[in-house]
Coordinates of C-alpha atoms in Angstrom, one line a residue:
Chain A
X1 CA 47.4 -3.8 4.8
X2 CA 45.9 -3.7 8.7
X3 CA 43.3 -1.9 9.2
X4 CA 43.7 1.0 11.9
X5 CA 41.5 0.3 14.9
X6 CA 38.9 2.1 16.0
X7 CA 38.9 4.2 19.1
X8 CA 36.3 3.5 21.5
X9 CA 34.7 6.8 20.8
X10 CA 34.4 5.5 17.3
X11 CA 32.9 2.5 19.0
X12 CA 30.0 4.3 20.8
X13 CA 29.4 6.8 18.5
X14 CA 28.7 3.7 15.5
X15 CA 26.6 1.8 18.6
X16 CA 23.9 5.2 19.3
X17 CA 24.3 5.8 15.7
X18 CA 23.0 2.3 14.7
X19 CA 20.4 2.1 17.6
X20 CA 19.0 5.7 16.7
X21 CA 18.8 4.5 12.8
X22 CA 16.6 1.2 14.3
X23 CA 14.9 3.2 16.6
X24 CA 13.8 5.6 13.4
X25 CA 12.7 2.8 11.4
X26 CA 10.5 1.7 14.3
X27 CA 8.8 4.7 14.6
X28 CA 8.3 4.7 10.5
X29 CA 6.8 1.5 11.0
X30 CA 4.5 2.3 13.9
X31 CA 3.7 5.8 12.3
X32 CA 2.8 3.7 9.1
X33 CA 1.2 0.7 9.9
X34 CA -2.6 1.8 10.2
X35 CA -2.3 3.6 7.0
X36 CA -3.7 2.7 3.6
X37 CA -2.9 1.0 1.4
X38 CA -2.6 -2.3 3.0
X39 CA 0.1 -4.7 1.9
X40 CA -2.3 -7.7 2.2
X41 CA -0.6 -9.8 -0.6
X42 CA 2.6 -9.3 0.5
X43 CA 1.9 -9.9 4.1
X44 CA -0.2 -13.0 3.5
X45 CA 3.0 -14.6 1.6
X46 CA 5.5 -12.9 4.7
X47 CA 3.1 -15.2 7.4
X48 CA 3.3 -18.3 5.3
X49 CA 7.2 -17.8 4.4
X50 CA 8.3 -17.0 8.3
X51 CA 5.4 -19.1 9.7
X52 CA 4.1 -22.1 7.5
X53 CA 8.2 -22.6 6.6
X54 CA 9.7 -22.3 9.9
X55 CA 8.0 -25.5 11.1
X56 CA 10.1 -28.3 9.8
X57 CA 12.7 -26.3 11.9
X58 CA 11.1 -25.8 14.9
X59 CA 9.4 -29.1 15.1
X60 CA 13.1 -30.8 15.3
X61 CA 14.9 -28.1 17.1
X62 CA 12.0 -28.4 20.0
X63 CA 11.0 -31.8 19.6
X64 CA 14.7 -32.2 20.4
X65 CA 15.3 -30.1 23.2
X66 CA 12.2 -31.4 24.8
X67 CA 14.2 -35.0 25.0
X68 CA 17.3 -33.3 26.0
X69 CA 15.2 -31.2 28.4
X70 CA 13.3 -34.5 29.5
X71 CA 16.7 -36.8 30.5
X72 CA 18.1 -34.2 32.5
X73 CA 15.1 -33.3 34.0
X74 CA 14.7 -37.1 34.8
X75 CA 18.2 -37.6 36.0
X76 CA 17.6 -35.0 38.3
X77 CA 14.9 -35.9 40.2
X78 CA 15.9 -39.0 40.8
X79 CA 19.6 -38.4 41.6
X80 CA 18.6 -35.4 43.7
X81 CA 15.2 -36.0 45.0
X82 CA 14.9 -39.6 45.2
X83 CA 13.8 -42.1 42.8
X84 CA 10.1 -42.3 42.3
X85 CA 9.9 -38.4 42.3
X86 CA 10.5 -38.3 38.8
X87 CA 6.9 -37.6 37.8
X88 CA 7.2 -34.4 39.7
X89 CA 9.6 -32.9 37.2
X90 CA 6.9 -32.5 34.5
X91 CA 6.5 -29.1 35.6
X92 CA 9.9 -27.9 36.0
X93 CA 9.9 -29.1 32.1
X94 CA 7.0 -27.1 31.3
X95 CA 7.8 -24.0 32.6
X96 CA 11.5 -24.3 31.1
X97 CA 10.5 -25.2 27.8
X98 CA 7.6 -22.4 27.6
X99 CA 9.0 -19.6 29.7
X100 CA 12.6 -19.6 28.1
X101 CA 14.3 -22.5 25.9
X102 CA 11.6 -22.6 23.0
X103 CA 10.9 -18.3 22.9
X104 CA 14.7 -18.3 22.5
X105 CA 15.1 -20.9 20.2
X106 CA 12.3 -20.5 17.9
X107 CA 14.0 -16.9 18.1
X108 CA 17.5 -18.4 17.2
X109 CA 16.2 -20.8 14.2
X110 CA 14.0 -17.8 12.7
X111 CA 17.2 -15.3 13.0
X112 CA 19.1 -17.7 11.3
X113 CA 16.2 -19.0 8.6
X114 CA 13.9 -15.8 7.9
X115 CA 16.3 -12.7 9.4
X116 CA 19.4 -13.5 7.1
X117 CA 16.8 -14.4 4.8
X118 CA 14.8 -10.6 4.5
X119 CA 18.3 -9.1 4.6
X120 CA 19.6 -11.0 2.1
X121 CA 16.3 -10.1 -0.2
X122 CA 15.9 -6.6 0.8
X123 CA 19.9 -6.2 0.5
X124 CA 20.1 -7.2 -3.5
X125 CA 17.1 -5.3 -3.8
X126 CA 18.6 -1.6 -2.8
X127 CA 21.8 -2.8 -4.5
X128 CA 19.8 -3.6 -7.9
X129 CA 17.8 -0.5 -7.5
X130 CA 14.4 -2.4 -7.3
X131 CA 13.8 -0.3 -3.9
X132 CA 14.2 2.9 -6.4
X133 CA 11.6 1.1 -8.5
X134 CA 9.3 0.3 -5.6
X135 CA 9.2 3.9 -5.0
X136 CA 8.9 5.1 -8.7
X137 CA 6.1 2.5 -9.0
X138 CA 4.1 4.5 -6.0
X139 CA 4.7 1.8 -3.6
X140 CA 6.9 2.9 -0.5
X141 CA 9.6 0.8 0.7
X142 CA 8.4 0.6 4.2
X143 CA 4.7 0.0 3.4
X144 CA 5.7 -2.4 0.8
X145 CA 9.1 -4.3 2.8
X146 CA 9.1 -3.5 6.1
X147 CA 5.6 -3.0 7.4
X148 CA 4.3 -6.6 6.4
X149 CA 7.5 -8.5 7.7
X150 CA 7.4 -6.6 10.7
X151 CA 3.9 -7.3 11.4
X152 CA 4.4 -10.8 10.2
X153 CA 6.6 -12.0 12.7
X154 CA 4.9 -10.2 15.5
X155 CA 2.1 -12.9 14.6
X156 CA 4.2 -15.8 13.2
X157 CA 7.1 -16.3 15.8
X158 CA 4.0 -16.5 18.5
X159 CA 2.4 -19.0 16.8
X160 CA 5.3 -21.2 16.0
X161 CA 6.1 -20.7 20.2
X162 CA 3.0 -21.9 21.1
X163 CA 3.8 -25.0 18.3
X164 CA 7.4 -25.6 19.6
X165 CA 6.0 -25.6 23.5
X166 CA 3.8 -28.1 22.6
X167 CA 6.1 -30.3 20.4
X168 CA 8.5 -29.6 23.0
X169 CA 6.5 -30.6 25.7
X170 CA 5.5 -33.7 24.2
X171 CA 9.4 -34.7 23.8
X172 CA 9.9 -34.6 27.4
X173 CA 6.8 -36.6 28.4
X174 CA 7.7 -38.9 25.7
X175 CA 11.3 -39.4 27.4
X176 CA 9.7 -39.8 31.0
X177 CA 6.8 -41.7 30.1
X178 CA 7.7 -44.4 27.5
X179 CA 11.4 -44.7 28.1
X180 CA 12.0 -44.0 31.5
X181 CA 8.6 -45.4 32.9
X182 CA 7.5 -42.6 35.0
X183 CA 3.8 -42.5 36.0
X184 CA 1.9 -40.9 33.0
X185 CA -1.1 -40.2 35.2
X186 CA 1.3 -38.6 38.0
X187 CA 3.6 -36.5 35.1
X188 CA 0.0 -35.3 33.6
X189 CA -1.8 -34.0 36.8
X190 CA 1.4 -32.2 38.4
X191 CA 2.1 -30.7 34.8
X192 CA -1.2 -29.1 34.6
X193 CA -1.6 -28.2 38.6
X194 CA 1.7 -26.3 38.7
X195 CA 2.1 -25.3 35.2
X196 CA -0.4 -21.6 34.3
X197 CA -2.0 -20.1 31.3
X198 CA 0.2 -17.0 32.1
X199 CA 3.2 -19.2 32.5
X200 CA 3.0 -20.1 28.6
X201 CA 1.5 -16.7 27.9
X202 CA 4.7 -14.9 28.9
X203 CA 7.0 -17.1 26.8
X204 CA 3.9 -16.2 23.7
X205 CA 5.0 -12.1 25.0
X206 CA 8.6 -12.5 24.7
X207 CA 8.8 -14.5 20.7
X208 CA 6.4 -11.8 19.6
X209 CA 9.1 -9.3 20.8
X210 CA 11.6 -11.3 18.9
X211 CA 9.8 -11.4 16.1
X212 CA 9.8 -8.0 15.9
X213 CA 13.6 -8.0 16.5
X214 CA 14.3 -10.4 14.0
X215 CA 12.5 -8.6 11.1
X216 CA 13.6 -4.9 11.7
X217 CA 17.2 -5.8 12.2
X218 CA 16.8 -7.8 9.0
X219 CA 15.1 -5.1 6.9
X220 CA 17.2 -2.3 8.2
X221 CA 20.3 -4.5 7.4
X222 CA 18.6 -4.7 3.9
X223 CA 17.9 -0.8 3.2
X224 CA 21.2 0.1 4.0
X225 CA 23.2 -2.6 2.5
X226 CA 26.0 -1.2 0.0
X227 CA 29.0 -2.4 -2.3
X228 CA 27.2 -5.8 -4.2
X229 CA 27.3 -9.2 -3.0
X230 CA 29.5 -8.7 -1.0
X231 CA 27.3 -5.6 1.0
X232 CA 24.6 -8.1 1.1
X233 CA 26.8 -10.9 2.5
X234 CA 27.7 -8.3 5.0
X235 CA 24.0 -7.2 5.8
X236 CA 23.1 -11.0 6.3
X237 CA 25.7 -11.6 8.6
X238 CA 24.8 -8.6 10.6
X239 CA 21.3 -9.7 10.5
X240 CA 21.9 -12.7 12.4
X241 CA 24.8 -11.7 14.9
X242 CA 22.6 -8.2 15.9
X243 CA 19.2 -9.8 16.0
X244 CA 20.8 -13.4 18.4
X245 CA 22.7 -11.0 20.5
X246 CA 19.5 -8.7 21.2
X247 CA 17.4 -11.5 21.7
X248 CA 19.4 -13.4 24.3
X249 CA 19.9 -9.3 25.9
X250 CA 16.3 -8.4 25.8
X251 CA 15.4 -12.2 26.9
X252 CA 17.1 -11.6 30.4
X253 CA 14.8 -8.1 31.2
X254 CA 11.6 -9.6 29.6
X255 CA 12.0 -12.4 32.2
X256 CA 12.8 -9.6 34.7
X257 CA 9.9 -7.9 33.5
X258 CA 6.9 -10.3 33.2
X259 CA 5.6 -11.6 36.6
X260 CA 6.1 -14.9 36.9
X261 CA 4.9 -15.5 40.5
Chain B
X1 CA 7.9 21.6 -17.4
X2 CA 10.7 20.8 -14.8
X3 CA 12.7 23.2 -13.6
X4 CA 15.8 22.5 -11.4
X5 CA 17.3 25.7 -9.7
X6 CA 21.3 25.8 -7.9
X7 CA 20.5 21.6 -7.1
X8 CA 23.7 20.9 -4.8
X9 CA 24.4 16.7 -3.4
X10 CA 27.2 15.7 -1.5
X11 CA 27.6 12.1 -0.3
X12 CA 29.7 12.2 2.5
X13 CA 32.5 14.5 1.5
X14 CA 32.1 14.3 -2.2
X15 CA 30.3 16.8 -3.8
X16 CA 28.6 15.2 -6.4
X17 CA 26.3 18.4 -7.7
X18 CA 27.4 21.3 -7.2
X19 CA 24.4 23.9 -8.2
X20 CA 22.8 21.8 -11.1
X21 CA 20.4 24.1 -13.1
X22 CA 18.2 22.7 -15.9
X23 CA 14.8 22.8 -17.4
X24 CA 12.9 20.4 -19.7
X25 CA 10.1 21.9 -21.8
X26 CA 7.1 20.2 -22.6
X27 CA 7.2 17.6 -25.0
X28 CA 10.8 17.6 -25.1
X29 CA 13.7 15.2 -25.3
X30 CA 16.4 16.4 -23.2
X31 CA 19.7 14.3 -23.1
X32 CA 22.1 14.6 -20.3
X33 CA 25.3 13.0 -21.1
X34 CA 28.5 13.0 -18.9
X35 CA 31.3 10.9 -17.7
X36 CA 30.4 7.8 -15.8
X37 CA 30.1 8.9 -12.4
X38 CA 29.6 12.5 -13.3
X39 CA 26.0 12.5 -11.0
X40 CA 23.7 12.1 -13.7
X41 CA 21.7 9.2 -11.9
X42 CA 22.0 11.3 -9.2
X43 CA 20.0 14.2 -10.6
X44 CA 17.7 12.5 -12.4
X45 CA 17.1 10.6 -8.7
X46 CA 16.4 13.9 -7.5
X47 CA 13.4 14.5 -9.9
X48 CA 11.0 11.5 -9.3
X49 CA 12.1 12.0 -5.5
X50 CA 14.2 8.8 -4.8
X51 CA 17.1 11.2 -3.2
X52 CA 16.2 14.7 -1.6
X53 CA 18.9 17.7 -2.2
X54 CA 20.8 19.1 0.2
X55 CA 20.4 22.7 -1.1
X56 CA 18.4 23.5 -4.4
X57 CA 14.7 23.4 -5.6
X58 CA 13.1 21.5 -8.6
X59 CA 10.0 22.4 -9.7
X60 CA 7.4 20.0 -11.8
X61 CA 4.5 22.8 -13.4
X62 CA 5.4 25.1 -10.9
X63 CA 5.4 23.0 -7.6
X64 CA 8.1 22.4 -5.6
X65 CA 8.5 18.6 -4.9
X66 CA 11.9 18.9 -2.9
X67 CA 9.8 19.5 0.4
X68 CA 6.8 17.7 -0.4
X69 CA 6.3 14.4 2.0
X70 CA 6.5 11.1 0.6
X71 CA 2.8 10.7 0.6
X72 CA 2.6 13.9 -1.3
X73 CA 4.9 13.2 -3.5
X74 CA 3.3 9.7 -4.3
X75 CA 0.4 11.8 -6.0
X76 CA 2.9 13.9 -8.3
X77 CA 5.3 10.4 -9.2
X78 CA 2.4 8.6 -11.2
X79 CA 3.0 11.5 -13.7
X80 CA 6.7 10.3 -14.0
X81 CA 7.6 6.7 -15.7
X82 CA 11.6 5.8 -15.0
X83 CA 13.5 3.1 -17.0
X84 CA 16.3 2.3 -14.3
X85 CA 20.0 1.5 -15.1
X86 CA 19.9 -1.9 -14.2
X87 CA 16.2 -2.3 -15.6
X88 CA 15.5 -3.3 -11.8
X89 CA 12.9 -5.6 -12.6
X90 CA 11.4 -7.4 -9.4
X91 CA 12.8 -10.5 -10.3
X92 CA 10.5 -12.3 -7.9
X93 CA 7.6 -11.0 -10.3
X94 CA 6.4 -12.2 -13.9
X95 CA 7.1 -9.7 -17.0
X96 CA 3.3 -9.0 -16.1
X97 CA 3.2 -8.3 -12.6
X98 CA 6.2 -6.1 -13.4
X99 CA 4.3 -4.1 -15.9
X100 CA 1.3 -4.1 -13.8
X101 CA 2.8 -3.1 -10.6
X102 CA 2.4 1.1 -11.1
X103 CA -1.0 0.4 -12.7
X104 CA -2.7 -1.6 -9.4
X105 CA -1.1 1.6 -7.6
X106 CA -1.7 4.8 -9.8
X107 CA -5.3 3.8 -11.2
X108 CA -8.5 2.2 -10.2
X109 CA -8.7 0.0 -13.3
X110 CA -10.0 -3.3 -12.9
X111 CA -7.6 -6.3 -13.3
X112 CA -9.1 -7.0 -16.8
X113 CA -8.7 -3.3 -18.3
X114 CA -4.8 -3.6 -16.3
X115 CA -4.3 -6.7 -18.2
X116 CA -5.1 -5.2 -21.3
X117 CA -3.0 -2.3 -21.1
X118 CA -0.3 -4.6 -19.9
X119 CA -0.7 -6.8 -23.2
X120 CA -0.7 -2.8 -24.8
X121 CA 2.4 -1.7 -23.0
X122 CA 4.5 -5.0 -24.0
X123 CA 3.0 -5.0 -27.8
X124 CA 4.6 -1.3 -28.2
X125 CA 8.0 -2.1 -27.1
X126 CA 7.7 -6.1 -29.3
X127 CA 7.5 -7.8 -26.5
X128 CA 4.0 -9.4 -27.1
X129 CA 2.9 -12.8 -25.6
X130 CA 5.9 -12.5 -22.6
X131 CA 4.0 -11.9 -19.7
X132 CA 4.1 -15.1 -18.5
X133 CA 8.2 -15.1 -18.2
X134 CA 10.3 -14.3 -15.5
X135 CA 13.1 -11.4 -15.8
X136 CA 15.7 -14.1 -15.3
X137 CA 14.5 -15.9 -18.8
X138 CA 15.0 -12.6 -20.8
X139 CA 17.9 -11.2 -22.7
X140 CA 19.7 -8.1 -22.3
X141 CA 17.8 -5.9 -24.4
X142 CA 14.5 -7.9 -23.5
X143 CA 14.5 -6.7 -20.1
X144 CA 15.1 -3.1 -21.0
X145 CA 12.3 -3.2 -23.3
X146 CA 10.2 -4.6 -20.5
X147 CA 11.3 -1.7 -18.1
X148 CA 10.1 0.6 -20.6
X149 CA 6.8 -0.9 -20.8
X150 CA 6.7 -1.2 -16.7
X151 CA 7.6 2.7 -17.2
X152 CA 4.5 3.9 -19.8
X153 CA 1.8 0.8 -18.8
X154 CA 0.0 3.7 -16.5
X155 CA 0.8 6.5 -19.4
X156 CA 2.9 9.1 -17.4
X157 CA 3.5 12.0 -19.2
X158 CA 7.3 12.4 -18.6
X159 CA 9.9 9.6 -18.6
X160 CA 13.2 9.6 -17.5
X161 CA 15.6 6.8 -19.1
X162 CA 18.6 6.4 -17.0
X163 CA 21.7 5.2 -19.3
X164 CA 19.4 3.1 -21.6
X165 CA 22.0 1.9 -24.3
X166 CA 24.2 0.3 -21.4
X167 CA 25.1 -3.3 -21.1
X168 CA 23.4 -4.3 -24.4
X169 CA 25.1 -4.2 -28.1
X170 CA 24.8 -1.6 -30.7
X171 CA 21.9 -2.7 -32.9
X172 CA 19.9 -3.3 -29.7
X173 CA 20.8 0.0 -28.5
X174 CA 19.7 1.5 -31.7
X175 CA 16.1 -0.1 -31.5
X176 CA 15.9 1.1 -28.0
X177 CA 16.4 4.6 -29.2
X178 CA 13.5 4.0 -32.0
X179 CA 11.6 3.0 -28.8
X180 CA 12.4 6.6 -27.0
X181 CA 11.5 8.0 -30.4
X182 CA 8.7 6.0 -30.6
X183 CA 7.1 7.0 -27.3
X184 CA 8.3 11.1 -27.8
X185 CA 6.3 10.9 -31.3
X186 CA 3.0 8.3 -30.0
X187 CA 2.2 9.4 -26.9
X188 CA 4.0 13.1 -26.7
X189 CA 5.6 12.1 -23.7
X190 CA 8.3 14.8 -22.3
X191 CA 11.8 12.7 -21.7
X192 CA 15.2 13.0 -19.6
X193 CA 17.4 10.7 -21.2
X194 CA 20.8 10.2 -18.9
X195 CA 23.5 8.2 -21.3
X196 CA 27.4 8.3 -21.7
X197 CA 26.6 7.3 -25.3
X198 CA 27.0 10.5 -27.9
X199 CA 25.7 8.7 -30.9
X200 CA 22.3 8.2 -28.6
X201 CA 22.1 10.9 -27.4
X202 CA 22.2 12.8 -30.9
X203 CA 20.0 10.4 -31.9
X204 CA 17.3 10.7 -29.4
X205 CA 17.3 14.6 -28.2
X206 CA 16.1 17.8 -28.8
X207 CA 18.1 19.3 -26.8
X208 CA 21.5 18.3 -25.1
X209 CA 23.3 19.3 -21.2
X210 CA 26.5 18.4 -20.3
X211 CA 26.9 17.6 -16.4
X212 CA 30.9 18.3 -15.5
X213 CA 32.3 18.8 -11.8
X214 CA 28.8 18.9 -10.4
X215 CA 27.0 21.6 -12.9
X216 CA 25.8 21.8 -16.1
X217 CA 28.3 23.7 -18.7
X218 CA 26.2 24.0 -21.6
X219 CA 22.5 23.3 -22.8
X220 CA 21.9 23.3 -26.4
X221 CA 20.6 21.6 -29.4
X222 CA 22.5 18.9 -30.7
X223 CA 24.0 20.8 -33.8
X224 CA 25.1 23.6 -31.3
X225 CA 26.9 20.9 -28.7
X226 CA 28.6 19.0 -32.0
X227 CA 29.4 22.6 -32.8
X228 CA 30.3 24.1 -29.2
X229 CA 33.9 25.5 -28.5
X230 CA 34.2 24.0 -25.1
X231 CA 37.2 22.1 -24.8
X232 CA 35.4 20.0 -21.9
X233 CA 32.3 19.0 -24.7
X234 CA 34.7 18.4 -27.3
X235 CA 36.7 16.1 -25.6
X236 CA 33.8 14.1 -24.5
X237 CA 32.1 14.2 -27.6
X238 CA 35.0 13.1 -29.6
X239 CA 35.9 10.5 -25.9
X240 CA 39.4 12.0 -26.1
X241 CA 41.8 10.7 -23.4
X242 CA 43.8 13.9 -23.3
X243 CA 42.0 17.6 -22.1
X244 CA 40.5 19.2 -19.7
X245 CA 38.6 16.2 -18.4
X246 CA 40.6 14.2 -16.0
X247 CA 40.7 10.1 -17.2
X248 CA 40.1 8.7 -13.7

């Protein structure tokens, strides 16, 4: 049988009732993050699982887009601009690459790798009642889960960033330098006159943001999966559609926000 | 011991208790028995604090944990060890970090004296030399036993067993009630034991509740239930499809 759709009260009501149980678990995390005891084991294995593991992925994924990034870039110039001006483009790649493409992406990859990943793990742990255990056992869920993912990706997505800018970086001056021919000298000194610390330092801002986008969706998808497998296949999917969607939304007023001038 | 006064739950519309009222004397093994989705995890959720009630008090040596704060009530749980339905072992974890998990929390022991109570916990319940395994290596009836000793490794003075003779066969449901015995008679623990299982439950308790429509209709010793003239009891007791008791 169909399904009756939902009115588009329904609609807003189940939006502001979802934000407000996010915003609650926020404020759990924030209210609880200074307290003792600290999760130390479980965070140090949360920074090597989202950080040390992500890197295969982000290594390709921006080692990639800084080629793709890098033709363009090159075709540009010299369609637009003339040729020999194809140097000048190295800072148009930077700032690109650092300011937007690899925050979002490394944002994207670790939605899709870790996100779906902590919902799926936190999910079949409220459905087998180990979150009831956790709590039994003196441990509470949101010290224990939350609190060290959370804080995890805050540090992790960052780091991975910063990795990604430079792979990606070193993608498009690979394309420009050894396959197109462009002056390495040239692509080198207008990269690092135009290019700032704050330009890279806002694009560190924003993936810290995501990362801690990416891990409360995914826990908060977790604690209140339901129904078996199929509630954690639910949660997972969620996870990845809520968390992408936010992070391209909150993407447009970071850049908004930061100064960039 | 525990006392739970007029305990009332609803999940969305259904009312799942509906003014519970119980008590468990001190080293004493109460059994709560009931159809399956009668609210007997439910209640027994309500007394280590996992769900709060919507109306109703429960009282553990006179203090009321039903408005206590998590962080409060994280110094009263350490006196309560719970074997869960499903076991919930962390099945990320070894059979000894599971057992050593409420012991790194509720005491200050160093890791050797944990270890040995660990290796003391799994020896009572014939599980000795399987803290190395994982949960997914173990049997049925190996896991539960390994809940239990998760439950008494930091010696709590009252356990609750949710449904413990579920999902494994009849002998190994018989030596898990030896175990509950076991743990009543060794280290005078005071016990809830939720279970559907009637043979169990005459088997393990000193006293016996029956949870129906969201209360409790009667409270007695086992003789007196086996004996009681409540049509609800008897056809439970006897698992009658026709009475009082609606089949689904």
């Amino acid at each position: 049988m169909f399904q009756k759709p939902k009115s588009l009260l329904a609609y807003f009501y189940s939006f502001f009732q979802q934000a407000g149980e996010v915003s609650l678990l926020l404020l759990k995390v924030l209210k609880n993050m200074f307290k003792k005891p600290w999760e130390r084991k479980v965070f140090i294995q949360q920074l090597e699982e989202i950080g040390v593991r992500s890197l295969p992925l982000v290594s390709l994924t921006a080692a990639f887009v800084g080629l793709a990034f890098g033709l363009h870039i090159y075709v540009a110039f010299h369609r637009y601009i003339g040729p020999d001006s194809e140097a000048y483009g190295g800072p148009m790649l930077s700032l690109g690459l650092t300011k937007e493409f690899i925050p979002i992406l490394v944002g994207l990859m670790v939605t899709g790798r870790v996100g779906s990943a902590i919902a799926a793990e936190i999910g079949t742990m409220k459905i087998t009642e180990q979150i009831d255990a956790l709590f039994s056992l003196g441990a509470d869920p949101t010290r224990y889960l939350v609190i060290p993912r959370v804080l995890a990706c805050f540090i992790m997505l960052p780091c991975l960033t910063m990795y990604g800018d430079i792979i990606g970086m070193a993608g498009g001056f690979f394309y420009n330098v050894y396959i197109m021919g462009v002056n390495r000298i040239l692509y080198i000194r207008t990269t690092v006159h135009y290019v700032e610390l704050w330009d890279i330092a806002g694009g560190l801002i924003k993936a810290a943001v995501f990362g801690v986008i990416i891990a409360l969706i995914g826990c908060w998808q977790g604690l209140r999966a339901a129904g078996g497998a199929e509630g954690v296949g639910k949660a997972t999917t969620k996870t990845v559609v809520i968390a992408s969607i936010s992070i391209l939304i909150v993407n447009f007023f970071l850049s908004k926000a930061l100064p960039s001038i | 011991m525990i006392r739970i006064v007029d305990l009332h739950k609803a999940f969305g519309r259904k009312k799942v208790l509906q003014g519970v009222n119980l008590d468990l004397k001190q080293g004493e093994t109460l059994a709560v028995i009931g159809q399956s989705g009668s609210g007997k995890s439910v209640l027994i959720k309500h007394i280590i604090g996992i769900l709060r009630p919507d109306k109703g008090q429960i009282f553990v040596d006179g203090v009321e944990i039903t408005t206590l704060k998590d962080d409060e009530l994280h110094k009263i749980t350490p006196r309560f060890g719970m074997l869960f339905q499903g076991v919930a072992l962390f099945d990320s974890m070894t059979v000894a970090q599971n057992v050593s998990f409420g012991l790194e929390r509720y005491t200050d022991f160093s890791q050797e004296r944990i270890q040995e109570l660990v290796a003391e916990s799994l020896d009572k319940v014939g599980l000795k030399g399987c803290e190395g395994l994982m949960p997914q290596e173990l049997s049925g009836g190996m896991r539960k036993r390994v809940g239990l000793a998760r439950a008494i490794a930091y010696r709590p003075d009252i356990i609750l067993y949710d449904e413990p003779s579920t999902g494994i066969d009849p002998i190994r449901a018989d030596a898990i009630n030896d175990l509950i015995n076991m743990m009543k008679r060794e280290m005078n623990v005071s016990s809830i034991v939720i279970t559907h299982d009637i043979v169990s439950a005459y088997k393990v308790a000193d006293r016996i509740a029956m949870l129906y429509e969201g209360k409790i209709v009667e409270a007695a010793a086992p003789e007196e239930i086996r004996n009681s003239k409540n049509p609800v009891i008897q056809q439970f007791i006897h698992g009658q499809a026709k009475g009082p008791i609606k089949n689904w």
